[in-house]
PDB file of C-alpha atoms in Angstrom:
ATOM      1  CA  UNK A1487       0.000   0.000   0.000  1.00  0.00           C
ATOM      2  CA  UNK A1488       2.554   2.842   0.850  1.00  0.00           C
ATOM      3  CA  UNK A1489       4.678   1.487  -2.469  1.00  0.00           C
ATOM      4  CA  UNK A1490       1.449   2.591  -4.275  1.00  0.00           C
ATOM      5  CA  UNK A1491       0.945   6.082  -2.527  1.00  0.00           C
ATOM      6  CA  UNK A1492       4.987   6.455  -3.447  1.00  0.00           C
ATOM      7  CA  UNK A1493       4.217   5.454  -6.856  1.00  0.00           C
ATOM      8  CA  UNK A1494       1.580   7.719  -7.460  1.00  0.00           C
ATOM      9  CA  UNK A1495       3.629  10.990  -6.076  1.00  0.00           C
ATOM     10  CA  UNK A1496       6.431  10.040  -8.224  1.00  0.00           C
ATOM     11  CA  UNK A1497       3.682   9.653 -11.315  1.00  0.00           C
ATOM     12  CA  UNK A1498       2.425  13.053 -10.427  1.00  0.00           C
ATOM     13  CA  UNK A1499       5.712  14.672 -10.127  1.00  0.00           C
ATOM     14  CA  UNK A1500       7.278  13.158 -13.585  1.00  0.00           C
ATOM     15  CA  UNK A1501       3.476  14.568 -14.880  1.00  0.00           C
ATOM     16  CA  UNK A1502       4.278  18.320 -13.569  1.00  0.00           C
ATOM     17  CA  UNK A1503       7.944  18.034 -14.982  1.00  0.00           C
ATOM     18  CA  UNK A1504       6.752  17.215 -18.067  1.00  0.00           C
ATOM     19  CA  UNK A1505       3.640  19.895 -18.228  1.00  0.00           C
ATOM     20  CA  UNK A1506       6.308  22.570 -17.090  1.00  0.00           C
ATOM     21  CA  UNK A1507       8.554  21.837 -19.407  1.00  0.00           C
ATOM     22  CA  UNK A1508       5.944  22.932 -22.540  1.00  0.00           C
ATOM     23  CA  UNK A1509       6.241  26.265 -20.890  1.00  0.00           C
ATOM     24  CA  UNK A1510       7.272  29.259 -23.075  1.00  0.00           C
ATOM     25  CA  UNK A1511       8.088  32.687 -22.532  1.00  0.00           C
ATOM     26  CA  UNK A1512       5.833  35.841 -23.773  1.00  0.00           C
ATOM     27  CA  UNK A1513       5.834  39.025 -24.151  1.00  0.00           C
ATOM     28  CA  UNK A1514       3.014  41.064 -23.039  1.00  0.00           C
ATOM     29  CA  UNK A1515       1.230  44.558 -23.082  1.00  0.00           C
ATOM     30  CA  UNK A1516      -0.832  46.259 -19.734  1.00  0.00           C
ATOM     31  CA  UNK A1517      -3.976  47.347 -21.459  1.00  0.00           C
ATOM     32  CA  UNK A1518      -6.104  48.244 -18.503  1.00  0.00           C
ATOM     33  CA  UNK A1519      -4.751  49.124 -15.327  1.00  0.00           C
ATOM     34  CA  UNK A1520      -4.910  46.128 -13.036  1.00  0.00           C
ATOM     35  CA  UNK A1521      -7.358  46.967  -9.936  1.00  0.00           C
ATOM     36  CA  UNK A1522      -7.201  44.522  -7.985  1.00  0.00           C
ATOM     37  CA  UNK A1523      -4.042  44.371  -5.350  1.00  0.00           C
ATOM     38  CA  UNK A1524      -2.481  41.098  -6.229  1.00  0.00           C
ATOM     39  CA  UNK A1525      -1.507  42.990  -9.515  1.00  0.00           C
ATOM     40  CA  UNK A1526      -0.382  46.226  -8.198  1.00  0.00           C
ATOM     41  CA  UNK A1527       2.815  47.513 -10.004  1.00  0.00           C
ATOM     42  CA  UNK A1528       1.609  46.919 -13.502  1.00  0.00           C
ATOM     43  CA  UNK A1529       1.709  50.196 -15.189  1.00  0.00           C
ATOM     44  CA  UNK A1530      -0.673  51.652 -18.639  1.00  0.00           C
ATOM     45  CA  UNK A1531       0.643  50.674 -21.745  1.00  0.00           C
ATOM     46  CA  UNK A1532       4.030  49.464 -20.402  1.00  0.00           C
ATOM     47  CA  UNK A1533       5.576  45.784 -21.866  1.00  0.00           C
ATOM     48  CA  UNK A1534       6.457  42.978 -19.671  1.00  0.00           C
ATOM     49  CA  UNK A1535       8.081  39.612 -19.862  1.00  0.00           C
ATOM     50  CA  UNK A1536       6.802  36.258 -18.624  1.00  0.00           C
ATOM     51  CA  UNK A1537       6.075  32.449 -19.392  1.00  0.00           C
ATOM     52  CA  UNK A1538       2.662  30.413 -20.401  1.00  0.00           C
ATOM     53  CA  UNK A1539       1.687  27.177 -20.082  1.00  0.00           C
ATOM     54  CA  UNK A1540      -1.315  24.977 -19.816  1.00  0.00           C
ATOM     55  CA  UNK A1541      -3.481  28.325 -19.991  1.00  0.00           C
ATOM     56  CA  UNK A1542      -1.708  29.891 -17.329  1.00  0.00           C
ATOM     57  CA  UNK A1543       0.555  33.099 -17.018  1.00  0.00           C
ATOM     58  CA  UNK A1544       2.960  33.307 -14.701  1.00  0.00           C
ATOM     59  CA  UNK A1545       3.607  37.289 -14.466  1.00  0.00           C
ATOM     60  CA  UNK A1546       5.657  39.475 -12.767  1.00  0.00           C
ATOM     61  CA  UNK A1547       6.581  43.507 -12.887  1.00  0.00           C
ATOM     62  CA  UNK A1548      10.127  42.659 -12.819  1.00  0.00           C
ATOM     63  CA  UNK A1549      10.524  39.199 -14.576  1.00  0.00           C
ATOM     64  CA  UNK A1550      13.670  37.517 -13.710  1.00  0.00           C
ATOM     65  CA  UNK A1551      14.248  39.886 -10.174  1.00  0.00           C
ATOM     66  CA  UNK A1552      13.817  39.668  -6.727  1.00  0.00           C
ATOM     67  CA  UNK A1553       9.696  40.633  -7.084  1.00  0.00           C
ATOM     68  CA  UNK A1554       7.339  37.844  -6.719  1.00  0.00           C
ATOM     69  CA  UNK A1555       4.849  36.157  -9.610  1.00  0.00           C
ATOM     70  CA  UNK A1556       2.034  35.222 -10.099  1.00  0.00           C
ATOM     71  CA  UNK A1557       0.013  32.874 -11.778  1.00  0.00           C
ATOM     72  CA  UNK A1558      -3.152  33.940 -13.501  1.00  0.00           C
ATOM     73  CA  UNK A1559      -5.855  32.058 -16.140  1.00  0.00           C
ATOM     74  CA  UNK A1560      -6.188  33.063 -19.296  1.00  0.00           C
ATOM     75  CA  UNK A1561      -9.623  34.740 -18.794  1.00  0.00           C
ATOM     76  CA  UNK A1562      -8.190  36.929 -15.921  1.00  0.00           C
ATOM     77  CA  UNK A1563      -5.135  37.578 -17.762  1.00  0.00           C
ATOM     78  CA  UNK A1564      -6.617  38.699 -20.911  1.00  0.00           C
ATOM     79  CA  UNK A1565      -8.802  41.079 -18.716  1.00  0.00           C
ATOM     80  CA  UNK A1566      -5.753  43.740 -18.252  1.00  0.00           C
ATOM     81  CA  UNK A1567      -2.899  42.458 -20.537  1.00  0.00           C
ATOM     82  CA  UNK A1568      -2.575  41.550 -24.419  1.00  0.00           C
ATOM     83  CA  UNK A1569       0.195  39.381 -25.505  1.00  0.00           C
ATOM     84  CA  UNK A1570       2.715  41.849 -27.918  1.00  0.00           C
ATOM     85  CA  UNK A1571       5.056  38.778 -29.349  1.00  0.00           C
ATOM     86  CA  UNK A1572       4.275  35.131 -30.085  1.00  0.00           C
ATOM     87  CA  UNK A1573       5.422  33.243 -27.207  1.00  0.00           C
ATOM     88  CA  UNK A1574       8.662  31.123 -27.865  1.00  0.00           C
ATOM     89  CA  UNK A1575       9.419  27.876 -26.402  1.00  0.00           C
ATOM     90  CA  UNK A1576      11.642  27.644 -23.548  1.00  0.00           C
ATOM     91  CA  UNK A1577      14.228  25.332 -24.305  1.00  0.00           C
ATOM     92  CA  UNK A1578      13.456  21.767 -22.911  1.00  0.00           C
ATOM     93  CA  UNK A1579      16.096  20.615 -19.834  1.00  0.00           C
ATOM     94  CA  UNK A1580      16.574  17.192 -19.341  1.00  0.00           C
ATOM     95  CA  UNK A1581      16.254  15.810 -15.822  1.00  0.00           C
ATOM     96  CA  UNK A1582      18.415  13.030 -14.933  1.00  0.00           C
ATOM     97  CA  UNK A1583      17.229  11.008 -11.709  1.00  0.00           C
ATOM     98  CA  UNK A1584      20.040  10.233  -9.199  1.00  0.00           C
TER      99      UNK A1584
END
C-alpha cells in the first residue's frame, strides 16, 4: 500500500515536470490598469516579460528579479494584458534522476 501512494507521487511529479517543461516565454502589453491588489505595479501601456503554459501566465513587474509572480488564467489575464510577441518555447532541460 505505501509502495502505491509512493508510486503515485512520483507519477504526479514526472506529470508536472513534463507539463512545465511545454512552458514558453511571452511578451506582453498592460492594457487596462490592473485593480485589484495582487496585480499592483503593472503600469498603462508598459511591456512585460513572462512564461505560459497549460493556460496559465505566470507574471511578474520585474521578470527575472527579486519581485514575486504570479500565476493567472487566461480569462483573468486577458482582462488587463494583451500578448505583444508570439510566445517562444523555452528550451526543454533534461532531468536526470540520481
Amino acid at each position: 500500500m505505501i509502495f502505491l501512494a509512493f508510486h503515485l507521487v512520483v507519477f504526479q511529479h514526472n506529470q508536472t515536470l513534463t507539463t512545465m517543461s511545454q512552458s514558453s516565454i511571452v511578451e506582453f502589453q498592460c492594457v487596462k490598469k490592473p485593480e485589484i491588489t495582487s496585480l499592483s505595479g503593472f503600469e498603462l501601456g508598459k511591456t512585460y516579460k513572462g512564461r505560459t503554459f497549460n493556460g496559465l501566465y505566470q507574471i511578474s513587474v520585474v521578470w527575472g528579479g527579486h519581485s514575486p509572480s504570479l500565476m493567472i488564467d487566461n480569462k483573468e489575464f486577458s482582462k488587463y494584458f494583451a500578448v505583444v510577441s508570439a510566445p517562444a518555447e523555452i528550451e526543454k532541460v533534461q532531468v536526470v534522476a540520481a
